[in-house]
C-alpha atoms as an extended CHARMM CRD file, in Angstrom:
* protein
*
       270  EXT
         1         1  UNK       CA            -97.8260000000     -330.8480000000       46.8770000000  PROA      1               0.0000000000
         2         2  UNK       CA           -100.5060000000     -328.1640000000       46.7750000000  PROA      2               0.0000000000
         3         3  UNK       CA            -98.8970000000     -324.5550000000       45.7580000000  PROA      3               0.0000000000
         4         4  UNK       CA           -101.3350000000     -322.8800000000       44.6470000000  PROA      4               0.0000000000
         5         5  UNK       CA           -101.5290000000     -318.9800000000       43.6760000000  PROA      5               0.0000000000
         6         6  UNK       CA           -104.6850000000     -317.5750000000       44.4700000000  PROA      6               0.0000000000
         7         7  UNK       CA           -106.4110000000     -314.0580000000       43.2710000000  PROA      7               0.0000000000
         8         8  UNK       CA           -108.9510000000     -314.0440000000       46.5880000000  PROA      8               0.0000000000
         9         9  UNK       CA           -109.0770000000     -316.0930000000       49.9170000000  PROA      9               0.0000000000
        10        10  UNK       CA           -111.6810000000     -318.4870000000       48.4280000000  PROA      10              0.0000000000
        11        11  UNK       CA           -109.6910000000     -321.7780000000       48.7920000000  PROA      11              0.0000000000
        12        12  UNK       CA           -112.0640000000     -325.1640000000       48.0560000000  PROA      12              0.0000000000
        13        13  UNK       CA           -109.1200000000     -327.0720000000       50.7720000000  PROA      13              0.0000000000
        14        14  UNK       CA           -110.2250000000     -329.3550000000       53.6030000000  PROA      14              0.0000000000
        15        15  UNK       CA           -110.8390000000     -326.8300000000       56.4220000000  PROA      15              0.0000000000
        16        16  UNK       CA           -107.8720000000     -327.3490000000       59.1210000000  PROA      16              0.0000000000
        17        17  UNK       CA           -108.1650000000     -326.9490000000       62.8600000000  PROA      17              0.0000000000
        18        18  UNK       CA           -109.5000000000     -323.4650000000       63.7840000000  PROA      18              0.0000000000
        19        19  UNK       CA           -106.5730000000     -321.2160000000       64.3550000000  PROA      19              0.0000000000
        20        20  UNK       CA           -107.5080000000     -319.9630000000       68.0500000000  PROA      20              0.0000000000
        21        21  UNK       CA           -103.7110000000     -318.6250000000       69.2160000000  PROA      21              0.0000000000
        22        22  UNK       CA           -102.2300000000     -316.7500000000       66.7980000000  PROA      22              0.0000000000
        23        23  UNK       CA            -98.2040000000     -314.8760000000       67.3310000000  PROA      23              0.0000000000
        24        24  UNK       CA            -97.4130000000     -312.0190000000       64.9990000000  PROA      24              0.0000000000
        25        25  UNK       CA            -94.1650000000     -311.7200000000       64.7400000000  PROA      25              0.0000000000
        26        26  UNK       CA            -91.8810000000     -308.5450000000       64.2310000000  PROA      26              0.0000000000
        27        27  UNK       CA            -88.8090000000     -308.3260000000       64.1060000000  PROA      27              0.0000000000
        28        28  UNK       CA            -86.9840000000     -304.8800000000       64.2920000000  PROA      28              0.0000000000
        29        29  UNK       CA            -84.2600000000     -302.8000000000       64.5580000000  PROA      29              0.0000000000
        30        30  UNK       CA            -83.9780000000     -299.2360000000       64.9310000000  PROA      30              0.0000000000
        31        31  UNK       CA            -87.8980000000     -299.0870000000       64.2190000000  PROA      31              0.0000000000
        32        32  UNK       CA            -88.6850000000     -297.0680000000       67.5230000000  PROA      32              0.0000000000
        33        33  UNK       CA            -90.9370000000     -294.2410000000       65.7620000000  PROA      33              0.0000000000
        34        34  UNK       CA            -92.8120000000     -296.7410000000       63.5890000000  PROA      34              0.0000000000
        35        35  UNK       CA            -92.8710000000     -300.1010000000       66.0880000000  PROA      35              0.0000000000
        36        36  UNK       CA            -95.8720000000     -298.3570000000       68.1410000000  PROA      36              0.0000000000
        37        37  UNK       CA            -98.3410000000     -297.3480000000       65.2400000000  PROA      37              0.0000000000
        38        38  UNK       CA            -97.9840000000     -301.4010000000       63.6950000000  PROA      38              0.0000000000
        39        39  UNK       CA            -99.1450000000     -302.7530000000       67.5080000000  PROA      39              0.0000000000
        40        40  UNK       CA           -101.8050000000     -300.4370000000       67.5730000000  PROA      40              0.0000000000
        41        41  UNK       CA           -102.8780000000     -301.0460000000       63.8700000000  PROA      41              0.0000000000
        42        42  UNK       CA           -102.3770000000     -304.7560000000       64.6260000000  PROA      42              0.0000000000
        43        43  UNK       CA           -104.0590000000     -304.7910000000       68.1000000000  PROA      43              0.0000000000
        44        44  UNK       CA           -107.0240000000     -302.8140000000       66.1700000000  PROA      44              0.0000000000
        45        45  UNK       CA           -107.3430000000     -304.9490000000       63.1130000000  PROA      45              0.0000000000
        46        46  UNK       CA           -107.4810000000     -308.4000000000       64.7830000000  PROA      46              0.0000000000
        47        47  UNK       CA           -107.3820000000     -307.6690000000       68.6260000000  PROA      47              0.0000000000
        48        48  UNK       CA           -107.5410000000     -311.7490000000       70.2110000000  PROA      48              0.0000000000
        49        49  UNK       CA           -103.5750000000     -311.9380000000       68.0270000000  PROA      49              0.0000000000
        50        50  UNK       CA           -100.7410000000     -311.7990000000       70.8050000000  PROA      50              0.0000000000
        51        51  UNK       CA            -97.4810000000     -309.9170000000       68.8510000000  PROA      51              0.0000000000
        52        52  UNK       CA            -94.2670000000     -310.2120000000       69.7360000000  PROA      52              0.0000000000
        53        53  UNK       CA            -91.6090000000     -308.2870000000       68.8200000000  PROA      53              0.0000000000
        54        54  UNK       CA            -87.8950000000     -309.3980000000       67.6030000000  PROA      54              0.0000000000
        55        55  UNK       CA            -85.7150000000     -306.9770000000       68.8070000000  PROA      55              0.0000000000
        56        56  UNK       CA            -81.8350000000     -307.1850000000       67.4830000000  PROA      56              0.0000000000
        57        57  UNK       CA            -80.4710000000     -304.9660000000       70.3440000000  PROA      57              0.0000000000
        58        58  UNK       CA            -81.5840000000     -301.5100000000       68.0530000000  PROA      58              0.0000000000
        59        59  UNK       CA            -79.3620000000     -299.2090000000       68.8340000000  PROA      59              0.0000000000
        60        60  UNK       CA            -81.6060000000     -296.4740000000       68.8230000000  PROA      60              0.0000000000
        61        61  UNK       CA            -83.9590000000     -298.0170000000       71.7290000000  PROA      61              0.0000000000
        62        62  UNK       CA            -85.8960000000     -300.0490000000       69.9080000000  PROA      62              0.0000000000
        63        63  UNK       CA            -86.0590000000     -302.8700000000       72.6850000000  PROA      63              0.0000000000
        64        64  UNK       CA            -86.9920000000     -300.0560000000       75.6880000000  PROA      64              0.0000000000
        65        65  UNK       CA            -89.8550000000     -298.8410000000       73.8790000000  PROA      65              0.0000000000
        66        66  UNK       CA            -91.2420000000     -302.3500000000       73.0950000000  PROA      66              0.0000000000
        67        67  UNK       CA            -90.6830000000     -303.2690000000       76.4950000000  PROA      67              0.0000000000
        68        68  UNK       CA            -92.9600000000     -300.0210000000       77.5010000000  PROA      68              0.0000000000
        69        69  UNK       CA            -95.8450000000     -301.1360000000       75.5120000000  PROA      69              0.0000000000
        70        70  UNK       CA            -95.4510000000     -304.8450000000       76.4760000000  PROA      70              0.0000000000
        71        71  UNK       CA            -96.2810000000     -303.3490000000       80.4350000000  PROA      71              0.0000000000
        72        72  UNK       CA            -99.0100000000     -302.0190000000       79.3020000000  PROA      72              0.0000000000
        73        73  UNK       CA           -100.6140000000     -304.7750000000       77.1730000000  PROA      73              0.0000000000
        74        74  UNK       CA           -100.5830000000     -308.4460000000       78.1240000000  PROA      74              0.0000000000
        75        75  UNK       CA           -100.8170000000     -309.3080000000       74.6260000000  PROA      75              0.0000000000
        76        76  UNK       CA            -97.5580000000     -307.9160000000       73.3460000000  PROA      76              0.0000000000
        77        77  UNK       CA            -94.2290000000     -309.7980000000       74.1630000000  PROA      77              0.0000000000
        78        78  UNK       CA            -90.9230000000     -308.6960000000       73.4280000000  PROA      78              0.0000000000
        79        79  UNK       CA            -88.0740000000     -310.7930000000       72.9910000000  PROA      79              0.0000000000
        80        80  UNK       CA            -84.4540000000     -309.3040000000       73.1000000000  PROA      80              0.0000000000
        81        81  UNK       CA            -81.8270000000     -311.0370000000       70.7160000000  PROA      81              0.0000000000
        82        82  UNK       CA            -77.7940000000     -310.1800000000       71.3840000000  PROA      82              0.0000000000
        83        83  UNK       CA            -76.8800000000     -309.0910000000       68.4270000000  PROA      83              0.0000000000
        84        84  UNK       CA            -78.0270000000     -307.8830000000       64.7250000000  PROA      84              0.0000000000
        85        85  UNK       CA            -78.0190000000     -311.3570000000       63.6070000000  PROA      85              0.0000000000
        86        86  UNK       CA            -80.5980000000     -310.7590000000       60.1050000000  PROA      86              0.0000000000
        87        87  UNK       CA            -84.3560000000     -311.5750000000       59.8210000000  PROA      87              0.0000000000
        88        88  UNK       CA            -84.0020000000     -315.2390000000       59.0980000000  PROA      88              0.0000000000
        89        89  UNK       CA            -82.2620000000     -315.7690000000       62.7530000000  PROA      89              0.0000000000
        90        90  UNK       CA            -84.4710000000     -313.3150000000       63.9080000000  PROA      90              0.0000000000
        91        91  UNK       CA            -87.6060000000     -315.5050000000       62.7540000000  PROA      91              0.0000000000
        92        92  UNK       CA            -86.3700000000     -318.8360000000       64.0730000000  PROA      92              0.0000000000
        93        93  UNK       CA            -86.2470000000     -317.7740000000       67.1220000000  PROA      93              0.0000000000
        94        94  UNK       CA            -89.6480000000     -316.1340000000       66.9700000000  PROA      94              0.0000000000
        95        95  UNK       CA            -90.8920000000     -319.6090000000       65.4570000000  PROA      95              0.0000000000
        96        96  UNK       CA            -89.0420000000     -321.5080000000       68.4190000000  PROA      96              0.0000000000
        97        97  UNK       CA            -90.4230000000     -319.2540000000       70.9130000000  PROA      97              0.0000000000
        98        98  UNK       CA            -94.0890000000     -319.8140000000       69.6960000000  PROA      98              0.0000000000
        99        99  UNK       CA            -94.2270000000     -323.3310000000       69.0810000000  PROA      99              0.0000000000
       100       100  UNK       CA            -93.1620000000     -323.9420000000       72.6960000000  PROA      100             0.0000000000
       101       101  UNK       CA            -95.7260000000     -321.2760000000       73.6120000000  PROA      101             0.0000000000
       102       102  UNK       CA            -98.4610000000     -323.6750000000       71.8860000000  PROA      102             0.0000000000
       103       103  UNK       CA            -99.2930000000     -321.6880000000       69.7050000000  PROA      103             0.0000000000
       104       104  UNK       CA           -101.0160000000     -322.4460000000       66.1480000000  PROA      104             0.0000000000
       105       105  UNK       CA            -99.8780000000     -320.0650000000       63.9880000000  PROA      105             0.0000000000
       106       106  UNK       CA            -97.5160000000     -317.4990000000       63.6070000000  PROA      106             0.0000000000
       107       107  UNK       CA            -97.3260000000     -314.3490000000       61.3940000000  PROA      107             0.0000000000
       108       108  UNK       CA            -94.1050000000     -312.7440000000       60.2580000000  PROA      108             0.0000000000
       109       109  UNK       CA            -94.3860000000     -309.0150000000       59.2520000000  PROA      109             0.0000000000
       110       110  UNK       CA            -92.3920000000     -306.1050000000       58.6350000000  PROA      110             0.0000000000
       111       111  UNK       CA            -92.0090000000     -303.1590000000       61.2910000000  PROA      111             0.0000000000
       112       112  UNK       CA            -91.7930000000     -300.2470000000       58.9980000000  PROA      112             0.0000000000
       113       113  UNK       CA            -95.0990000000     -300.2190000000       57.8670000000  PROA      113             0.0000000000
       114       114  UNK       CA            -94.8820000000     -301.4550000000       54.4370000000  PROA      114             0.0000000000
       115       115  UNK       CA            -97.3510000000     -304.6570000000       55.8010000000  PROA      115             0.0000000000
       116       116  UNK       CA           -100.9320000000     -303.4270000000       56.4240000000  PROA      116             0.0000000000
       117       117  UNK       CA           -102.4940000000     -305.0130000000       59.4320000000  PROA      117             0.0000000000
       118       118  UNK       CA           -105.7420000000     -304.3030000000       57.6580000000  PROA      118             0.0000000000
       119       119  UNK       CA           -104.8910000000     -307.1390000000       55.3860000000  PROA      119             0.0000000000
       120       120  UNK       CA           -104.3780000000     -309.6700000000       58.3150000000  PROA      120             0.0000000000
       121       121  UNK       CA           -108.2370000000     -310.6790000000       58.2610000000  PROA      121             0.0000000000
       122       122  UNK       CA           -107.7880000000     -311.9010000000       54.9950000000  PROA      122             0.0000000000
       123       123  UNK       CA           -104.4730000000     -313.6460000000       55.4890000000  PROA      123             0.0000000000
       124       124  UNK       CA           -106.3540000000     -315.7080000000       58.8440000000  PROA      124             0.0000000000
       125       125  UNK       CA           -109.2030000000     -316.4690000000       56.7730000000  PROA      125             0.0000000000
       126       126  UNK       CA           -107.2960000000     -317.9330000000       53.7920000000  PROA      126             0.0000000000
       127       127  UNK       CA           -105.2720000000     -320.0160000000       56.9650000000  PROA      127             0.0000000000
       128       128  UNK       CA           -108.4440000000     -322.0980000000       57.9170000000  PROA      128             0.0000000000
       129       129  UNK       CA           -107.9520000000     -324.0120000000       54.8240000000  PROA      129             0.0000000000
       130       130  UNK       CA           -104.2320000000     -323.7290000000       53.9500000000  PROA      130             0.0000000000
       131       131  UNK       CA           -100.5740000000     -324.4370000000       55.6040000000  PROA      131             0.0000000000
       132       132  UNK       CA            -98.9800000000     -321.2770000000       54.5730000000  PROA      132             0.0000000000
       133       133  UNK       CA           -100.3490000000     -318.0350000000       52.9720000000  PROA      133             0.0000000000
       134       134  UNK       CA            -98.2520000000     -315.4370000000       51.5470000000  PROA      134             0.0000000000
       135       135  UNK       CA            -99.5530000000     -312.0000000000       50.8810000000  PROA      135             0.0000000000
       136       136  UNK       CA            -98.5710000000     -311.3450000000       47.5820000000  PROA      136             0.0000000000
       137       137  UNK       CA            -97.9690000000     -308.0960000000       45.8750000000  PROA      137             0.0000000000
       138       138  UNK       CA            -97.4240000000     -310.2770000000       42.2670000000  PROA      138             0.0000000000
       139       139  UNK       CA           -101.3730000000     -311.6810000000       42.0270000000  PROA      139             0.0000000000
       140       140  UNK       CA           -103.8010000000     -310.3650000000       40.6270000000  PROA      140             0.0000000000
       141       141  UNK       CA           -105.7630000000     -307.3680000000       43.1180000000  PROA      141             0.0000000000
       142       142  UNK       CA           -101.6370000000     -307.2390000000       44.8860000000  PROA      142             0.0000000000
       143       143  UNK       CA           -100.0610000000     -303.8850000000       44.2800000000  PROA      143             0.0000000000
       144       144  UNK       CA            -96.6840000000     -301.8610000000       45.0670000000  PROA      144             0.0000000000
       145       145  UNK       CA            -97.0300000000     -298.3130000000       46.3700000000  PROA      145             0.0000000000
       146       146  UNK       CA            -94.0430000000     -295.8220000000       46.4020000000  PROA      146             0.0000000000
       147       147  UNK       CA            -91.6120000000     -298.1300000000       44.2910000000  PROA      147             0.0000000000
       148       148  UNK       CA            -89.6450000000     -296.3570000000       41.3070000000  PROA      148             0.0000000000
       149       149  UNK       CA            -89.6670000000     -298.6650000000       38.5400000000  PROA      149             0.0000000000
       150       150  UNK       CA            -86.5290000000     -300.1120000000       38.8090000000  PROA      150             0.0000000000
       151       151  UNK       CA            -87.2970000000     -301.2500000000       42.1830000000  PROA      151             0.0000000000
       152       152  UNK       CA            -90.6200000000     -303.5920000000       40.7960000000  PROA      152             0.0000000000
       153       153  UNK       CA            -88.4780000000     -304.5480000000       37.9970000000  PROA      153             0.0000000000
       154       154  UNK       CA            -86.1190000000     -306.4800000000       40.3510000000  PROA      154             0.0000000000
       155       155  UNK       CA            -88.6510000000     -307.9500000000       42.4180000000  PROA      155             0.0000000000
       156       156  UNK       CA            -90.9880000000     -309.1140000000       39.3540000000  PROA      156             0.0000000000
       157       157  UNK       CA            -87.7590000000     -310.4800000000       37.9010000000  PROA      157             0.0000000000
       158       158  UNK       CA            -86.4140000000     -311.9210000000       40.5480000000  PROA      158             0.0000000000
       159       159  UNK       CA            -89.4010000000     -313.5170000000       41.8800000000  PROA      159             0.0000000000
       160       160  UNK       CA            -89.9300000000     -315.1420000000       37.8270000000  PROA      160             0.0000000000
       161       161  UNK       CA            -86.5070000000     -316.3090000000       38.2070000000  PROA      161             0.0000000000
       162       162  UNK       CA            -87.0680000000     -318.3380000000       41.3280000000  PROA      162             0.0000000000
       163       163  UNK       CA            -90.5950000000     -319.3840000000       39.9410000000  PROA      163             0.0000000000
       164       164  UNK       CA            -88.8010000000     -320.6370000000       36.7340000000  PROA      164             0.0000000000
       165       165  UNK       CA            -85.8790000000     -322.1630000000       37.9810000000  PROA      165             0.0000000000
       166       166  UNK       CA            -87.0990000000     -324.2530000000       40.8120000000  PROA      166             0.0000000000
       167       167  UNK       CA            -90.6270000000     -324.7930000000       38.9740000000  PROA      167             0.0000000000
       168       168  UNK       CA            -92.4990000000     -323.6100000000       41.9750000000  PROA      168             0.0000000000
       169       169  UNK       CA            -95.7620000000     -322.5110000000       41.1650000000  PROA      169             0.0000000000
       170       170  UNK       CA            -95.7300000000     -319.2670000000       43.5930000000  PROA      170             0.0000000000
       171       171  UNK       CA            -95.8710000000     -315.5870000000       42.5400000000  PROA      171             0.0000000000
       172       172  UNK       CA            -94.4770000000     -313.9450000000       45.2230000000  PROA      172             0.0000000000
       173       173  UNK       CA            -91.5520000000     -315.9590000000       46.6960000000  PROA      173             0.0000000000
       174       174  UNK       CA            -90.2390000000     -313.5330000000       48.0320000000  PROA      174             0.0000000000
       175       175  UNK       CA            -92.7340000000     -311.9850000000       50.0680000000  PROA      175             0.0000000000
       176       176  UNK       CA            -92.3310000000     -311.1240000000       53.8670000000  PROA      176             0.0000000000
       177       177  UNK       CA            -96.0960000000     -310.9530000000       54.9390000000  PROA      177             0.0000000000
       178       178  UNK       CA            -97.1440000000     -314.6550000000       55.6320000000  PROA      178             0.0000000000
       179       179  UNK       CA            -99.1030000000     -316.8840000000       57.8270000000  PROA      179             0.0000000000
       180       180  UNK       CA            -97.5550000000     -320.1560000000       58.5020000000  PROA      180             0.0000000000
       181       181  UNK       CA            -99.2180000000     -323.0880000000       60.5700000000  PROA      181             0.0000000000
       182       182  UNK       CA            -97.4870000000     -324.7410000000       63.6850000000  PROA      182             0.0000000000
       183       183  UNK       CA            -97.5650000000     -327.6830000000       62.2500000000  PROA      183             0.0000000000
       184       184  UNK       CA            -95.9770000000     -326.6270000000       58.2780000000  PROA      184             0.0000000000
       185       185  UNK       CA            -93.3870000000     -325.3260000000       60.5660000000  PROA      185             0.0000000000
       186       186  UNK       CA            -92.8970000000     -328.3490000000       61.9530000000  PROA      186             0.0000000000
       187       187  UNK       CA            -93.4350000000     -330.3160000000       58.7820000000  PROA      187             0.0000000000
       188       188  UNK       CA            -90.8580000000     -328.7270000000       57.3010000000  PROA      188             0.0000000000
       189       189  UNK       CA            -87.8130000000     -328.2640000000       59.2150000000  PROA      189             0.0000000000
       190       190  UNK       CA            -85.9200000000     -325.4640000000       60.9580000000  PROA      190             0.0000000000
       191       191  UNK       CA            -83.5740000000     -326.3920000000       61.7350000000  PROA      191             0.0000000000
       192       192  UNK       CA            -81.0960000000     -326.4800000000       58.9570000000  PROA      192             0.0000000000
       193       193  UNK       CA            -82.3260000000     -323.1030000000       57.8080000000  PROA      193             0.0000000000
       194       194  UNK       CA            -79.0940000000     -321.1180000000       56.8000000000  PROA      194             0.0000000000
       195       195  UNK       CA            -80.3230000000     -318.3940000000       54.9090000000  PROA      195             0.0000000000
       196       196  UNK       CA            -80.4850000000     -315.1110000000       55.5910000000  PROA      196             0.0000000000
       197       197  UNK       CA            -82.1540000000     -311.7790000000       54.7770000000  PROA      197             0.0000000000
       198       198  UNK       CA            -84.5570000000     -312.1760000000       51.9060000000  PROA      198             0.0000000000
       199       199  UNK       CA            -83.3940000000     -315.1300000000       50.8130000000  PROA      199             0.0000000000
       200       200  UNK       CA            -85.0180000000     -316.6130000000       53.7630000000  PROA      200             0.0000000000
       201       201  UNK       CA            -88.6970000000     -316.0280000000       52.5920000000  PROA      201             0.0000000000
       202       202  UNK       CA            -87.6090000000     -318.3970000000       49.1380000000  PROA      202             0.0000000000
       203       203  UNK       CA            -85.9600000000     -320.8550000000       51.1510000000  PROA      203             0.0000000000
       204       204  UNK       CA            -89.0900000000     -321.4210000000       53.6290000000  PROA      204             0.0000000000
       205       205  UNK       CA            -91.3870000000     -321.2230000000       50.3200000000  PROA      205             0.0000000000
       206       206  UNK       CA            -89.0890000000     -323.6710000000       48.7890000000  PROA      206             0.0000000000
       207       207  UNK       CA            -89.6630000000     -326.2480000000       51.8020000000  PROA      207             0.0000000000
       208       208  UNK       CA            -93.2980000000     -325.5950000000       51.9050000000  PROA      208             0.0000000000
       209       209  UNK       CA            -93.8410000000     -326.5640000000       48.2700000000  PROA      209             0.0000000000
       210       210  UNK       CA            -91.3950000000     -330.0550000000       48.2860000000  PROA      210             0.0000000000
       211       211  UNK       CA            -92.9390000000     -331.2380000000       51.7100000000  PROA      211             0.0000000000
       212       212  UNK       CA            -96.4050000000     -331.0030000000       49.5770000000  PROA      212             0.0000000000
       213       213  UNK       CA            -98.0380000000     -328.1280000000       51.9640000000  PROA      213             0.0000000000
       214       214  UNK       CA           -100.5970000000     -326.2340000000       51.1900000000  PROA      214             0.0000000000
       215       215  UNK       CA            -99.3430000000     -322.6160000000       49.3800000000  PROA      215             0.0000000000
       216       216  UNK       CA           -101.3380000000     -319.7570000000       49.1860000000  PROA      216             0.0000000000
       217       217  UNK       CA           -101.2180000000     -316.3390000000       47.6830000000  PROA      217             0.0000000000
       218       218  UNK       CA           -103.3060000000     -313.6500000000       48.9380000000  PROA      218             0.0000000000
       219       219  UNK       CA           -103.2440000000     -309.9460000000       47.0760000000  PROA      219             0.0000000000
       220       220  UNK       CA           -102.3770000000     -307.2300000000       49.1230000000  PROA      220             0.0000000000
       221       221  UNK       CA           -101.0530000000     -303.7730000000       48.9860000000  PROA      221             0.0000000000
       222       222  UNK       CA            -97.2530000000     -303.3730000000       49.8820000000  PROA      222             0.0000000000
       223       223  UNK       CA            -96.3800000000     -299.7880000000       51.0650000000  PROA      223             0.0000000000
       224       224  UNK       CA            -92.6260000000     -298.6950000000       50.8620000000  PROA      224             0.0000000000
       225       225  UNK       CA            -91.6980000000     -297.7280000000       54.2370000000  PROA      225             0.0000000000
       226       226  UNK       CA            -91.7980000000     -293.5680000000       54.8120000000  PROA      226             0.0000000000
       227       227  UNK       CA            -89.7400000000     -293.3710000000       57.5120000000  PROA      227             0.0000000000
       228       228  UNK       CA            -86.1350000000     -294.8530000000       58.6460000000  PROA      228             0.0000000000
       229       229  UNK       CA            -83.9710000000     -296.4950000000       56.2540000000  PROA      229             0.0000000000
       230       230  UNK       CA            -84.5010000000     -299.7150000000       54.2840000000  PROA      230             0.0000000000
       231       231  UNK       CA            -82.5580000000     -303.1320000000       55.3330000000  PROA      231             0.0000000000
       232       232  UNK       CA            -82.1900000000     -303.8940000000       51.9540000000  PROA      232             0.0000000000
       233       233  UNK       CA            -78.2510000000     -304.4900000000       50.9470000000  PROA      233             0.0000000000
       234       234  UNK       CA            -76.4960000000     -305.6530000000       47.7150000000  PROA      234             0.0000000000
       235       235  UNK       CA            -75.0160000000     -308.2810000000       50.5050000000  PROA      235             0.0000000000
       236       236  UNK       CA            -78.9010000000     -309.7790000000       50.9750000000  PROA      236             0.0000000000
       237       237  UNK       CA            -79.3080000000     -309.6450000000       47.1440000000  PROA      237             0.0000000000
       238       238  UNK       CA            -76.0680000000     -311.2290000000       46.4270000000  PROA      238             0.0000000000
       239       239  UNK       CA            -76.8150000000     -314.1810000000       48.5500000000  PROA      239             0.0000000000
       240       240  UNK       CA            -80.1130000000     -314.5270000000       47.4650000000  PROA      240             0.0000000000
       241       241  UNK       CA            -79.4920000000     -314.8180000000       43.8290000000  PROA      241             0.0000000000
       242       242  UNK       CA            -76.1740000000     -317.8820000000       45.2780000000  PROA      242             0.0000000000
       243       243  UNK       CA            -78.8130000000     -320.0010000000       47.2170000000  PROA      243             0.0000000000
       244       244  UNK       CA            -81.5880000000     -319.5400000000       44.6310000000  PROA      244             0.0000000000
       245       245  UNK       CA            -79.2490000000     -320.8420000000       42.1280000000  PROA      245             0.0000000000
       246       246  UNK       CA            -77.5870000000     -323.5320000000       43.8330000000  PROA      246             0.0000000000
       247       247  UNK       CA            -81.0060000000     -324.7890000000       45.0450000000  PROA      247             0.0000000000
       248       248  UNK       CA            -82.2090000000     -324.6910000000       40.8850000000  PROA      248             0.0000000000
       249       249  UNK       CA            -78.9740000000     -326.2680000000       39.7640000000  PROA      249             0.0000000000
       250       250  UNK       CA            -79.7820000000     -329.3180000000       42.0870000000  PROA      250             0.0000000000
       251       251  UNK       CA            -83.1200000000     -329.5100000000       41.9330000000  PROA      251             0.0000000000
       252       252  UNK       CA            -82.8670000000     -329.4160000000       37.8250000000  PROA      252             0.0000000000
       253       253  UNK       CA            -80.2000000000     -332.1040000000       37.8240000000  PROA      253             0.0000000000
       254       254  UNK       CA            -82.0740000000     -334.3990000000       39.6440000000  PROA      254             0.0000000000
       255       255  UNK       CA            -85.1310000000     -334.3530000000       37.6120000000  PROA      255             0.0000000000
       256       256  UNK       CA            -82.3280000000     -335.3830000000       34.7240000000  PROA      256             0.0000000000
       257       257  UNK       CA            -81.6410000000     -338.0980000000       37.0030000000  PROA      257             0.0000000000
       258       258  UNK       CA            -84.9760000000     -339.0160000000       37.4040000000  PROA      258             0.0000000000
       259       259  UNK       CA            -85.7210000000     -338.9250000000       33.6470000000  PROA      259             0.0000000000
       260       260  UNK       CA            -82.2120000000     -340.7850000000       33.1210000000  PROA      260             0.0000000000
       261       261  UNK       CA            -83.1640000000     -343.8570000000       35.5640000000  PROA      261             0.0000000000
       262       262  UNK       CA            -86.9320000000     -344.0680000000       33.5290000000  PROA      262             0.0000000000
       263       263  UNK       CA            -85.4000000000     -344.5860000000       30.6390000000  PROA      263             0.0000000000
       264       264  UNK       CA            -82.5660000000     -347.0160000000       31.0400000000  PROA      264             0.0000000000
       265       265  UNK       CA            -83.2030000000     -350.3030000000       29.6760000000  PROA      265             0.0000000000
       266       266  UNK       CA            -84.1730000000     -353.0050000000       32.5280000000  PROA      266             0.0000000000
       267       267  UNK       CA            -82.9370000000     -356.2860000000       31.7730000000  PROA      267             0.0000000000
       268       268  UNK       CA            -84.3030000000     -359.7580000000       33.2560000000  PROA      268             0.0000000000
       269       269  UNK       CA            -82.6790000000     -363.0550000000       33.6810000000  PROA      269             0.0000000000
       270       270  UNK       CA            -84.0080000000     -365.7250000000       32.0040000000  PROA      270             0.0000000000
């Protein structure tokens, strides 16, 4: 296992295969006024990425106005999902869908703005020598920009409890703007994934880490979004903080096991 948290895209790791097809993912709903300024900033900051957008039938037309800018640019796919299902379902299926596209990486990112394409660049570049980079707002150079402080107390906290309960040497758990190889996604399973919201992000870090990938932390700049509403409920947090502790209680225990069976006596025939 290889998590570590980084303060710059400098990473000394064997260089992997170049990444020449590369999916941004994004899922939305009822982000029609800020879906078409993220393609252009995307298409802008690193124009040879395809994105495709996750649309959970938005009520407010959403899908229609992604499907307007996918006939004008070849690079920009839309895929239309039944119902508001959460961003974990929403990301499997944008995984699924790229992996049998051939692709060999894929980005997730937020549609509300608060992910600046202008970091992308740096995410890619840390991605030639990692299996997963997460830009992180808890590094050093990573910063939060319209939070109160209540809001950055919960996610420092939060994001110290998962690093101290499961041991896992990553800042930013949490985090939503990633790069993840085809084949970490593949290395690490999706399909038991079960959680939802932003318990998700901590669940696919938590694979990462135990199937001895490559981790990454890149700082960059998290803007709270401006406009539209956040999809932040006390129903995401609440099953957050279950998972994250069932997955500590377990993974605690059996290092008692394991420190249990080293120390029982062994006893030999004569």
């Amino acid at each position: 296992m290889t998590a570590r948290p980084e303060e710059n895209t400098a990473v000394t790791e064997t260089a992997r295969p170049p990444l020449q097809r590369v999916a941004v993912l994004i899922p939305t709903y009822n982000e029609r006024d800020t879906l078409p300024v993220v393609v252009r900033e995307v298409r802008a900051a690193v124009p040879s990425v395809d994105i495709v957008v996750l649309d959970d039938s938005s009520p407010d037309g959403t899908g229609d106005v992604a499907d307007g800018i996918a006939a004008q640019d070849p690079q920009v796919h839309v895929i239309h999902r039944t119902a508001k299902e959460g961003l974990g379902a929403a990301y499997l299926d944008g995984f699924r869908w790229a992996l049998e596209a051939g692709y060999d990486a894929v980005v997730e990112m937020d549609a509300d703005g608060s992910h600046r394409p202008e970091h992308l660049p740096a995410l890619l570049k840390a991605a030639e020598h990692a299996d997963a980079v997460i830009g992180s707002r808890w590094v050093r150079g990573g910063s939060v920009v319209n939070w109160p402080l209540h809001r950055k107390a919960l996610s420092v906290g939060g994001n110290l409890y998962v690093k101290v309960l499961l041991g896992m040497p990553v800042n930013d758990a949490t985090a939503g703007y990633r790069v993840y190889r085809a084949d970490a996604l593949r290395t690490m399973g999706l399909d038991d994934v079960a959680s939802q919201g932003y318990c998700f992000q901590t669940d696919l870090t938590w694979r990462a880490v135990k199937a001895g990938l490559t981790v990454v932390e890149v700082p960059i700049t998290f803007v709270e979004r401006e406009v539209g509403q956040s999809k932040m409920s006390r129903d995401i947090m609440t099953e957050s903080l279950r998972r994250i502790t069932g997955w500590g209680v377990r993974h605690r225990a059996e290092q008692v096991r394991g420190l249990v069976g080293q120390r029982e006596p062994r006893w030999h025939s004569l």
